Coordinates of C-alpha atoms in Angstrom, one line a residue:
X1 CA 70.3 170.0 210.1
X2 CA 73.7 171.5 210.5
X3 CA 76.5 169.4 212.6
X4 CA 78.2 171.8 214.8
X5 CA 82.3 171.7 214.7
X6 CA 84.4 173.8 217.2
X7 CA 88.0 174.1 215.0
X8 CA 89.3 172.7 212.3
X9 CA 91.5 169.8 212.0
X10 CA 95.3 170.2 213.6
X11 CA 98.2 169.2 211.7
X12 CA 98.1 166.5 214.5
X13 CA 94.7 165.4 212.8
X14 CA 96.7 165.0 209.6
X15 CA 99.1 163.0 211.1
X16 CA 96.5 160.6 212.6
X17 CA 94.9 160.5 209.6
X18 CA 97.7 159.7 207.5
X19 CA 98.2 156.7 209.5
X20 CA 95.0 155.3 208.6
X21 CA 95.0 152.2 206.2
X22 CA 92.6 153.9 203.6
X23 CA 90.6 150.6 202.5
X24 CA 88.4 149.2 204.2
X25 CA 88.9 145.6 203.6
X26 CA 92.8 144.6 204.8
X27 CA 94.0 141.1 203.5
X28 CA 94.2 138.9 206.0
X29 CA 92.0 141.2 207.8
X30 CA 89.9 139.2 211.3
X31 CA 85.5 139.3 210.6
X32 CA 84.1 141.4 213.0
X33 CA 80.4 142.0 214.1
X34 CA 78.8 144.8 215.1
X35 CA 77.4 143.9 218.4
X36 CA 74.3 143.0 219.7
X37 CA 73.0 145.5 222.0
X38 CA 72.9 144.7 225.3
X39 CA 68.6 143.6 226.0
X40 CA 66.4 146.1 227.5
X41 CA 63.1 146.7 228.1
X42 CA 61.0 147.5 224.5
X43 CA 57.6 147.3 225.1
X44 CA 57.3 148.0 229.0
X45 CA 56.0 144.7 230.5
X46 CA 58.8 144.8 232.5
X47 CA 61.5 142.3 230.8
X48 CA 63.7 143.3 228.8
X49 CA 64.1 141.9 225.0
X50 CA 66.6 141.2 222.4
X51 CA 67.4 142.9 219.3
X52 CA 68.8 140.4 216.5
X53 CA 70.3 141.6 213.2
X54 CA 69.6 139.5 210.1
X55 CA 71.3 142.3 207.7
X56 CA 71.2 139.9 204.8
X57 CA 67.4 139.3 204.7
X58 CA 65.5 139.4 201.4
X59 CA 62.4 141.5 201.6
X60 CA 59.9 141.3 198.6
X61 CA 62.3 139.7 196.5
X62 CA 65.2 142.5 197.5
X63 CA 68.6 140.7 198.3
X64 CA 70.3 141.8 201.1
X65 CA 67.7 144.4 202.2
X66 CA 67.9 143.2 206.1
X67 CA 65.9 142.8 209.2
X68 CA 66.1 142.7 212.6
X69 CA 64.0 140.6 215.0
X70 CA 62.8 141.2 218.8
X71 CA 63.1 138.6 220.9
X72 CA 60.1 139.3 223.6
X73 CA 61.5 138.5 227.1
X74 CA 59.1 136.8 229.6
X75 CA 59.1 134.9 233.0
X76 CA 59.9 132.1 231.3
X77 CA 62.6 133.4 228.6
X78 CA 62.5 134.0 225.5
X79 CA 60.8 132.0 222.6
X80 CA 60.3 132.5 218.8
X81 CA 56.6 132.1 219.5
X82 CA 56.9 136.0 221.0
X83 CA 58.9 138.0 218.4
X84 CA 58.5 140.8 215.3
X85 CA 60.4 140.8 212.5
X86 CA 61.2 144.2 211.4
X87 CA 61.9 145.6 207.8
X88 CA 61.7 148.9 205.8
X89 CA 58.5 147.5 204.6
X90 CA 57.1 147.4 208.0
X91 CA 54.1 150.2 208.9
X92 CA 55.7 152.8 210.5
X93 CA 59.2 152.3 209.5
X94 CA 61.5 155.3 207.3
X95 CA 62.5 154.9 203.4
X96 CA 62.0 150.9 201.8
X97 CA 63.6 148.0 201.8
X98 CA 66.4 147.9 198.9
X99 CA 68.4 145.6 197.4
X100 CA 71.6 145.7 199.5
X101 CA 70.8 148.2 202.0
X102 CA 71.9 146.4 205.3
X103 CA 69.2 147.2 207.6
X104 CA 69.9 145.8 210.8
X105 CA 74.0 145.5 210.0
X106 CA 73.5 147.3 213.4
X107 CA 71.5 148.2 216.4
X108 CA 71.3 149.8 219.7
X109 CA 68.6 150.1 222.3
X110 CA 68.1 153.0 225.0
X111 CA 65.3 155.0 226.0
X112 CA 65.6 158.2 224.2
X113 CA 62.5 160.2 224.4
X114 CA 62.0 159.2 228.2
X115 CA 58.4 158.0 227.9
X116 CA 59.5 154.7 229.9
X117 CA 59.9 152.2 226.9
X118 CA 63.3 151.1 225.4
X119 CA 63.9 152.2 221.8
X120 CA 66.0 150.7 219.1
X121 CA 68.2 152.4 216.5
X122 CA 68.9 150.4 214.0
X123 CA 72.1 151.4 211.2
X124 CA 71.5 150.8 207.2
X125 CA 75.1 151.8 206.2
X126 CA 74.9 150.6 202.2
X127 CA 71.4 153.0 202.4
X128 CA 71.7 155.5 199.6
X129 CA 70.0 159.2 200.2
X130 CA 68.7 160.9 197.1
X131 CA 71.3 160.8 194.8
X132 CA 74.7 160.3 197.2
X133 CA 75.5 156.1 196.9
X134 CA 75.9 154.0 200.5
X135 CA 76.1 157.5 202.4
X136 CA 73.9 155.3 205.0
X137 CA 71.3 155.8 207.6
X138 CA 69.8 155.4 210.7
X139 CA 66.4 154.9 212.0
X140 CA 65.0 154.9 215.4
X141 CA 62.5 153.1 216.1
X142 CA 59.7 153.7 219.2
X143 CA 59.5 151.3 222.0
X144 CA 55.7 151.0 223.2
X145 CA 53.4 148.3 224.9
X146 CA 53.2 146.5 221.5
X147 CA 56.6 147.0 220.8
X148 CA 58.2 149.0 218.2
X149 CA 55.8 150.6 216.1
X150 CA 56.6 153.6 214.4
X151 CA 59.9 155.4 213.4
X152 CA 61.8 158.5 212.2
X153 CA 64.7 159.1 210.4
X154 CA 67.8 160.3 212.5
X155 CA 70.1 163.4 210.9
X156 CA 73.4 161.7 209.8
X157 CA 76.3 163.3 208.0
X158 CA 75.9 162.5 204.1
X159 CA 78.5 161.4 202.0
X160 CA 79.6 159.3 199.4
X161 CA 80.5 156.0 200.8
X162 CA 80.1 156.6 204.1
X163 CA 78.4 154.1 205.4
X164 CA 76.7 155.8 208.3
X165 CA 75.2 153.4 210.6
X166 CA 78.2 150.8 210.2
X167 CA 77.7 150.8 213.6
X168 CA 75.8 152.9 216.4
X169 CA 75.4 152.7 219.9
X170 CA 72.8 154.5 222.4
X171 CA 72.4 156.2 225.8
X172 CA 70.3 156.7 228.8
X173 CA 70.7 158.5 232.3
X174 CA 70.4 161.2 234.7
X175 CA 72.6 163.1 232.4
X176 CA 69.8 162.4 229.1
X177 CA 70.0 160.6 226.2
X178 CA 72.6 160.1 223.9
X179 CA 73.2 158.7 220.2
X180 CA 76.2 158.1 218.4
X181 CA 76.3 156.7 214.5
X182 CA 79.5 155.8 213.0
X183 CA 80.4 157.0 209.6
X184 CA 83.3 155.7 207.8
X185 CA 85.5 159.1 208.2
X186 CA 83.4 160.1 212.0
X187 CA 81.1 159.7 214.6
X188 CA 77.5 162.0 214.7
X189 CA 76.8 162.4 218.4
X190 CA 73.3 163.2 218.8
X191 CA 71.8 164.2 222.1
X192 CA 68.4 164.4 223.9
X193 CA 65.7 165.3 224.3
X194 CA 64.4 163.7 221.1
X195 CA 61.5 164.5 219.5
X196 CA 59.3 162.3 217.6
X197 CA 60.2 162.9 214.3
X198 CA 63.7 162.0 215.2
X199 CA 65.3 165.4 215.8
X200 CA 67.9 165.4 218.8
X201 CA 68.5 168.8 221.1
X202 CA 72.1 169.4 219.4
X203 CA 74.6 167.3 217.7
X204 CA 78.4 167.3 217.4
X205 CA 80.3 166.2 214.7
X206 CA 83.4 163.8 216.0
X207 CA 86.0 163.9 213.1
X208 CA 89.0 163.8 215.0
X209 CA 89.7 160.4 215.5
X210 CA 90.3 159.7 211.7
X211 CA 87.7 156.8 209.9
X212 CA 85.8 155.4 212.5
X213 CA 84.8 151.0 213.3
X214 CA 82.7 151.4 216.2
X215 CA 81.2 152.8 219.6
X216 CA 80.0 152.2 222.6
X217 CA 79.2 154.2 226.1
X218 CA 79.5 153.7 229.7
X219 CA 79.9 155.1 233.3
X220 CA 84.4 155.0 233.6
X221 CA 83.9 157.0 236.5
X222 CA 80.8 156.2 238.9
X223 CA 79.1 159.9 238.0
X224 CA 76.2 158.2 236.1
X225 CA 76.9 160.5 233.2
X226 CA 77.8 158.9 229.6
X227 CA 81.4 158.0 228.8
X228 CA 81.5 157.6 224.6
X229 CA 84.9 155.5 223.7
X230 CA 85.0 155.5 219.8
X231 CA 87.0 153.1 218.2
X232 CA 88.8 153.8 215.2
X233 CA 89.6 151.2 211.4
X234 CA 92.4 149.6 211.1
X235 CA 95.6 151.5 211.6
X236 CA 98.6 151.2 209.6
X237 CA 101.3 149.1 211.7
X238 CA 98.8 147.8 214.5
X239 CA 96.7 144.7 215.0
X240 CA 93.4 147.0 215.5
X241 CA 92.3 150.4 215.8
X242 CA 93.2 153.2 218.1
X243 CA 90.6 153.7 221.3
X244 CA 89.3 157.4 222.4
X245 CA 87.5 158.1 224.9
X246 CA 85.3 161.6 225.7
X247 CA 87.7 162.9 222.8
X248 CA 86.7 166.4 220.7
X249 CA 88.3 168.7 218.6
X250 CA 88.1 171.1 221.7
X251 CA 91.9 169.5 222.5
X252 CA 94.4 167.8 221.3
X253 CA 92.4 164.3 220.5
X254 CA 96.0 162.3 221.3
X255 CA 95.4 163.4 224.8
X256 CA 92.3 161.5 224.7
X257 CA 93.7 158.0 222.8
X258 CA 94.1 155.2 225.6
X259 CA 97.8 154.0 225.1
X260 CA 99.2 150.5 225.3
X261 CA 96.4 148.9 223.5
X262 CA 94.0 148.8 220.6
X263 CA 91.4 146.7 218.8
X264 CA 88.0 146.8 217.2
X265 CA 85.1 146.5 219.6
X266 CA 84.1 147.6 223.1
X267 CA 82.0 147.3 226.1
X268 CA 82.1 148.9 229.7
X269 CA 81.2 147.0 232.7
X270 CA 82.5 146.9 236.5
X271 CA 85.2 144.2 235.9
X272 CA 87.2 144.4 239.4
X273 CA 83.5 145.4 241.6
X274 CA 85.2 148.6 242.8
X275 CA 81.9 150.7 241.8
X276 CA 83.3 152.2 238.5
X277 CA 83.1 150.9 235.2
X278 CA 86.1 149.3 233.2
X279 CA 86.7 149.8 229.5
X280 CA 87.5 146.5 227.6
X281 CA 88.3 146.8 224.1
X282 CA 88.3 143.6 221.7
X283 CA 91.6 143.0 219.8
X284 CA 91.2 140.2 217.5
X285 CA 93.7 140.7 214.3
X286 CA 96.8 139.1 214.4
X287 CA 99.8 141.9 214.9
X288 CA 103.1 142.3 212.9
X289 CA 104.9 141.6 215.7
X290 CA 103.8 140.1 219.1
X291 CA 104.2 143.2 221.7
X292 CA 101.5 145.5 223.3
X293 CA 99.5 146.4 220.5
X294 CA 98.1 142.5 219.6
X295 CA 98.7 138.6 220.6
X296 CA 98.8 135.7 218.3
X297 CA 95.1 134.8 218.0
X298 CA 93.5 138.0 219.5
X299 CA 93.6 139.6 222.8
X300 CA 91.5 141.9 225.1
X301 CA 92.5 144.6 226.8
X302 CA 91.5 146.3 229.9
X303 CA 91.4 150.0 231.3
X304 CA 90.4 149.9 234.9
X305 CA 87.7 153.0 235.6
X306 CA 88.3 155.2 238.7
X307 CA 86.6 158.1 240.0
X308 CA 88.8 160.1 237.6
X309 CA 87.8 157.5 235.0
X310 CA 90.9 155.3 232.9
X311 CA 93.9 156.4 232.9
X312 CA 94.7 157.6 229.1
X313 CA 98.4 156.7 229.4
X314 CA 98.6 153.6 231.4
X315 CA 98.9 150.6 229.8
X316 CA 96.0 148.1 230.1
X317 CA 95.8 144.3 231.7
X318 CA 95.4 142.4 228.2
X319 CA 93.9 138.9 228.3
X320 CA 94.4 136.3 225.6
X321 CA 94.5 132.3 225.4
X322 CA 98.2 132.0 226.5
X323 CA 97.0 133.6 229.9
X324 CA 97.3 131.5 232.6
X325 CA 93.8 130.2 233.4
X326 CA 92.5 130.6 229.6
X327 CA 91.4 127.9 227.8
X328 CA 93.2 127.0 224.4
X329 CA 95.9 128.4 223.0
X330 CA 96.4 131.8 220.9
X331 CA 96.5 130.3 217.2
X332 CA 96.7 132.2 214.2
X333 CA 93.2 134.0 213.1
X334 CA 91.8 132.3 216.5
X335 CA 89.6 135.9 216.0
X336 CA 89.5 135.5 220.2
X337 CA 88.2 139.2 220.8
X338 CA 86.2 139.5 218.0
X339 CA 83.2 140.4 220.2
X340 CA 83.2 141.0 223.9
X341 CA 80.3 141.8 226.8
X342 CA 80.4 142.8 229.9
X343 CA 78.1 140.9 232.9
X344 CA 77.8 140.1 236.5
X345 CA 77.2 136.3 235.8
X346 CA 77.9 134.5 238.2
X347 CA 76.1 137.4 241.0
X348 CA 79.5 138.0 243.0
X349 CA 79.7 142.0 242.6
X350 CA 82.3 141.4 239.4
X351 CA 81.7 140.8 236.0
X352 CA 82.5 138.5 233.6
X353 CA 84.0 139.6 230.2
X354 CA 82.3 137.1 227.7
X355 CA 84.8 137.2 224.2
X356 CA 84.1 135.8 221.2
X357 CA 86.5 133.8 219.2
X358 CA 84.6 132.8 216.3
X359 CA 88.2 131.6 214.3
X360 CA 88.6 129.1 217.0
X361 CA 89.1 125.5 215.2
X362 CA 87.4 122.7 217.6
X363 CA 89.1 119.5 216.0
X364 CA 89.5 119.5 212.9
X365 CA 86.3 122.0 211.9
X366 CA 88.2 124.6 211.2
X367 CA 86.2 128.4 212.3
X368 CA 83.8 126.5 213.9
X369 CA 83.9 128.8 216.8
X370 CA 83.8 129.3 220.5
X371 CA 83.2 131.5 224.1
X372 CA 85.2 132.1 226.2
X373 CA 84.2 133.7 229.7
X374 CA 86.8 135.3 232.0
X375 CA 86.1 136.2 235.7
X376 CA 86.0 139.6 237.2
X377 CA 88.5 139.6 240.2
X378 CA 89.1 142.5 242.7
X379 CA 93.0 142.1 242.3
X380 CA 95.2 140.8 240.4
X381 CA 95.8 139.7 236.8
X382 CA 92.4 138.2 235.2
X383 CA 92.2 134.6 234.2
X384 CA 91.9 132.6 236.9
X385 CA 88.8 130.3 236.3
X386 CA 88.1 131.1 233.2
X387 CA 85.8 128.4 230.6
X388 CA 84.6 128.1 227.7
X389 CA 81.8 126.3 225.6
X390 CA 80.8 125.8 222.3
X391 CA 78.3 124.2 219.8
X392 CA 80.1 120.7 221.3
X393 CA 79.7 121.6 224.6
X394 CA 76.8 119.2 226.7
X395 CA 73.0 121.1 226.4
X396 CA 74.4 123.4 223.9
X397 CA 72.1 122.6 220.8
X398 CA 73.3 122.1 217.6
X399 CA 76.4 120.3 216.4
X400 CA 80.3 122.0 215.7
X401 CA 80.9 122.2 212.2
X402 CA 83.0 124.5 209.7
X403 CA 83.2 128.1 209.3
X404 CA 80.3 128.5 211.9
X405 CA 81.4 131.2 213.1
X406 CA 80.3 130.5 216.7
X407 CA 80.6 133.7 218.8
X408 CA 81.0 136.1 216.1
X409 CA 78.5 138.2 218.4
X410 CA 77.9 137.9 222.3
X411 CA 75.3 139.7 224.8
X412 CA 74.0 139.6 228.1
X413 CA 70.8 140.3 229.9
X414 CA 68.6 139.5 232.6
X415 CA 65.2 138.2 229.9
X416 CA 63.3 136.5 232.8
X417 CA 63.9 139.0 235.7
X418 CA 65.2 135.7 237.7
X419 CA 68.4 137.9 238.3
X420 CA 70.8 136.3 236.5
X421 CA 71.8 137.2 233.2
X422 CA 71.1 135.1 230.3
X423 CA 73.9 134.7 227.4
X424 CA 72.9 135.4 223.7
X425 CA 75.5 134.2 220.9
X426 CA 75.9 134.6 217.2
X427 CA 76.9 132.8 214.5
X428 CA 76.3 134.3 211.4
X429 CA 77.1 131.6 208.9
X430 CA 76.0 129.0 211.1
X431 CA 74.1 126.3 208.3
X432 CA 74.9 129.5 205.8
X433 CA 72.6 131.8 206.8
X434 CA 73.0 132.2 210.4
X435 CA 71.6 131.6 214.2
X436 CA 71.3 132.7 217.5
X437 CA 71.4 130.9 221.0
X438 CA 70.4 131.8 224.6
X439 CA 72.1 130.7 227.1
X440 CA 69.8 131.1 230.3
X441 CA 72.1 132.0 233.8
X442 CA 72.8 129.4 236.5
X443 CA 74.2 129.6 240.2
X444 CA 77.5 130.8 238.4
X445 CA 77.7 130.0 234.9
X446 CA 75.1 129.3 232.1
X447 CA 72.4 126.6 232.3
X448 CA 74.1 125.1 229.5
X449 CA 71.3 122.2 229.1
X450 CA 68.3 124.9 229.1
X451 CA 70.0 126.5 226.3
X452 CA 67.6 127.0 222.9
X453 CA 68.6 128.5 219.5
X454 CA 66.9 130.3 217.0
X455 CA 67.1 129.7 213.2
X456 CA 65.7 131.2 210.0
X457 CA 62.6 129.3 209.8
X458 CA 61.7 129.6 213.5
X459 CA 62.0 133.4 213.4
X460 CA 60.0 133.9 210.3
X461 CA 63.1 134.8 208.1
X462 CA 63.8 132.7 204.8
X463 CA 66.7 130.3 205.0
X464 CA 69.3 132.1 202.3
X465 CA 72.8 131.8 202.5
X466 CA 74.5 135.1 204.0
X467 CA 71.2 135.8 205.6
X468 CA 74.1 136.7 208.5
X469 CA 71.2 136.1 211.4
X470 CA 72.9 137.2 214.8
X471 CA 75.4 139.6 212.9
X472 CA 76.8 140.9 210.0
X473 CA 80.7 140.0 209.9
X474 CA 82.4 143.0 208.4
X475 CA 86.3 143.3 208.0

């Protein structure tokens, strides 16, 4: 299938690209996850389920092949006793498992043939196709009443390490349905209708950001239509990447580059309770120097939404541990921004931002790992009541120890349809191999001490060291 492009690249491409740090590995370079997709509704019995990534699996004696595991929702939660484990081996599912492959390294769930029931694309970016080495893949996967059961191959640009599927992320309103995969030099943007066999109505290649980290969507500006923001690798001089949002190579891309700010990861979600969604972009490297672009530790930033969307050259509210209100203290390669999530958790009309800060030492366990959840506020700078809890906090199971990696992946969904939204956390090398929790919602903050967590064994995976079960930490 032929990606569409409307020009060429300007010479103001060129310069954007040359800025790019060409590796994709930087020394001293912060972990960071793809994220798990927010839970939704997979097989129709009206709660909605989460998607885990286990990217590490072995399948049939295949190292590193991957997995990813649903996590059935129910009136009473979520439990390993109602789950699939799914595989390239699995009925139904494109190619086979491979030494290596990453399936599951990551995921995203939307309705995209409108049928009524959720599906999940899943990204295999070390995939090879035919002869062309980790050009990567993606896969999307049917939701039905028993779950997902069959799949099709989704058209992705092929090239020679380009890891399509490092990350993806997935739409669905009014306006259609929408799919993004991220390739290491660009972005496919796919859109609906779909058909079975996995072909989209058209699709757009997005090469004018420069090599690509991540995506997300949202509503910035209350029309119910999709907002992409695509986040770009590492750039040369700054703590993170640089942040577009509805960009193309129909202007100049710069014009579409939030200022003031950069980082890694995303999410959209009503912050301030104005109606229109907020952009909040994760920024956990340290910077060069401390100044806009980074804090000692990691930072988020913040791009209120309007009905004219975010403002491309205002600066954003950035959020770290030396805010007033935060807990801790912005230490070097805290990671604190290494995921984030957007939700309403505490029911008041203005979400939390839930961040990540799996670098976070917790005595003297060093990378043992932490969340930390800041309040949405109409006004005012964000802070302000903000906590925290970890593997040592009372109810939470488990125990803190090193290099955990506690919060290297955070989510949030309603999985019991009680309306409050249950937290799910990652830590992919917690024991070596990984696990997941779920954090069930209170009155106003997690039910800490109905908190469960899910391990290998429990979820029908084999114990392995780098199994990375809840996400796969990539520089």
């Amino acid at each position: 299938m032929m990606i569409r492009r409307t020009r060429t690249r300007t010479a103001t491409l060129a310069a954007l690209a040359a800025m790019a740090v060409a590796a994709s590995t930087l020394a001293g370079g912060t972990a960071v996850a793809a994220p798990v997709p927010v839970p939704q509704d997979i097989n129709g019995d009206g709660y909605r389920d989460v998607v885990l990534p286990a990217p590490g699996a072995t399948v049939k004696g295949r190292s590193g092949a991957g997995a990813v595991v649903v996590l059935y929702g129910s009136a009473k939660g979520v439990s390993a006793a109602k789950r699939v484990v799914i595989t390239q081996e699995s009925p139904g599912v494109p190619g086979a498992a491979e030494a290596g492959d990453a399936f599951g390294a990551s995921s995203a769930v939307a309705d995209l043939d409108k049928d009524g029931y959720a599906d999940v694309v899943v990204g295999i970016p070390y995939e090879s196709v035919g002869t062309t080495r980790a050009a990567g893949s993606a896969v999307v996967l049917w939701g039905s009443k028993n779950g997902p059961v069959a799949g099709a191959a989704l058209p992705t640009r092929v090239e020679k390490n380009g890891y399509a599927g490092r990350d993806v992320a997935a739409w669905s309103g009014p306006d259609g349905a929408q799919l993004l995969v991220v390739n290491n030099n660009s972005t496919t943007r796919l859109t609906g209708p779909f058909t079975r066999a996995g072909k989209p109505k058209s699709s757009y290649l997005h090469d004018e950001t420069g090599w690509m980290r991540s995506a997300s969507y949202g509503d910035l500006n209350g029309d119910k239509a999709a907002d992409r923001v695509l986040v770009t690798g590492r750039m040369g001089g700054w703590s993170g990447g640089n942040v577009f949002v509805n960009s193309s190579m129909a202007g100049n891309p710069l014009d579409r580059r939030m200022t003031g700010g950069d980082g890694l990861t995303s999410a959209v979600g009503d912050v301030n309770g104005d109606g229109y969604g907020d952009l909040v972009v994760g920024d956990p490297d340290e910077p060069e120097a401390e100044g806009p672009f980074g804090h000692r530790g990691g930072a988020v930033h913040i791009w209120f939404g309007s009905a004219n969307g975010v403002a491309y050259d205002k600066a954003p509210m950035t959020v770290h541990q030396d805010s007033a209100g935060v807990p801790g203290s912005g230490e070097r390669y805290d990671a604190f921004g290494t995921s984030v999530a957007v939700a309403d958790l505490d029911r008041d009309g203005k979400a939390e931002i839930i961040v990540g800060a799996p670098g976070e030492a917790i005595g003297t366990k060093s990378r043992a790992g932490v969340v930390v959840v800041v309040p949405g506020r109409a006004t005012g700078a964000l802070g302000a009541g903000s906590y925290s809890f970890s593997q040592d906090t009372a109810g939470v199971p488990g125990a803190v120890e090193a290099e955990d990696w506690f919060g290297g992946t955070v989510s949030a969904g309603d999985l019991n349809r009680d309306g409050r939204p249950e937290l799910v956390v990652g830590a992919a090398w917690e024991n070596g191999s990984g696990g997941v929790w779920v954090l069930p919602g209170g009155a106003s903050k997690p039910a800490y001490a109905s908190a469960v967590s899910f391990g290998p064994g429990g979820l029908g995976l084999a114990n392995i060291s780098g199994l990375l079960l809840g996400g796969d930490l990539q520089t």
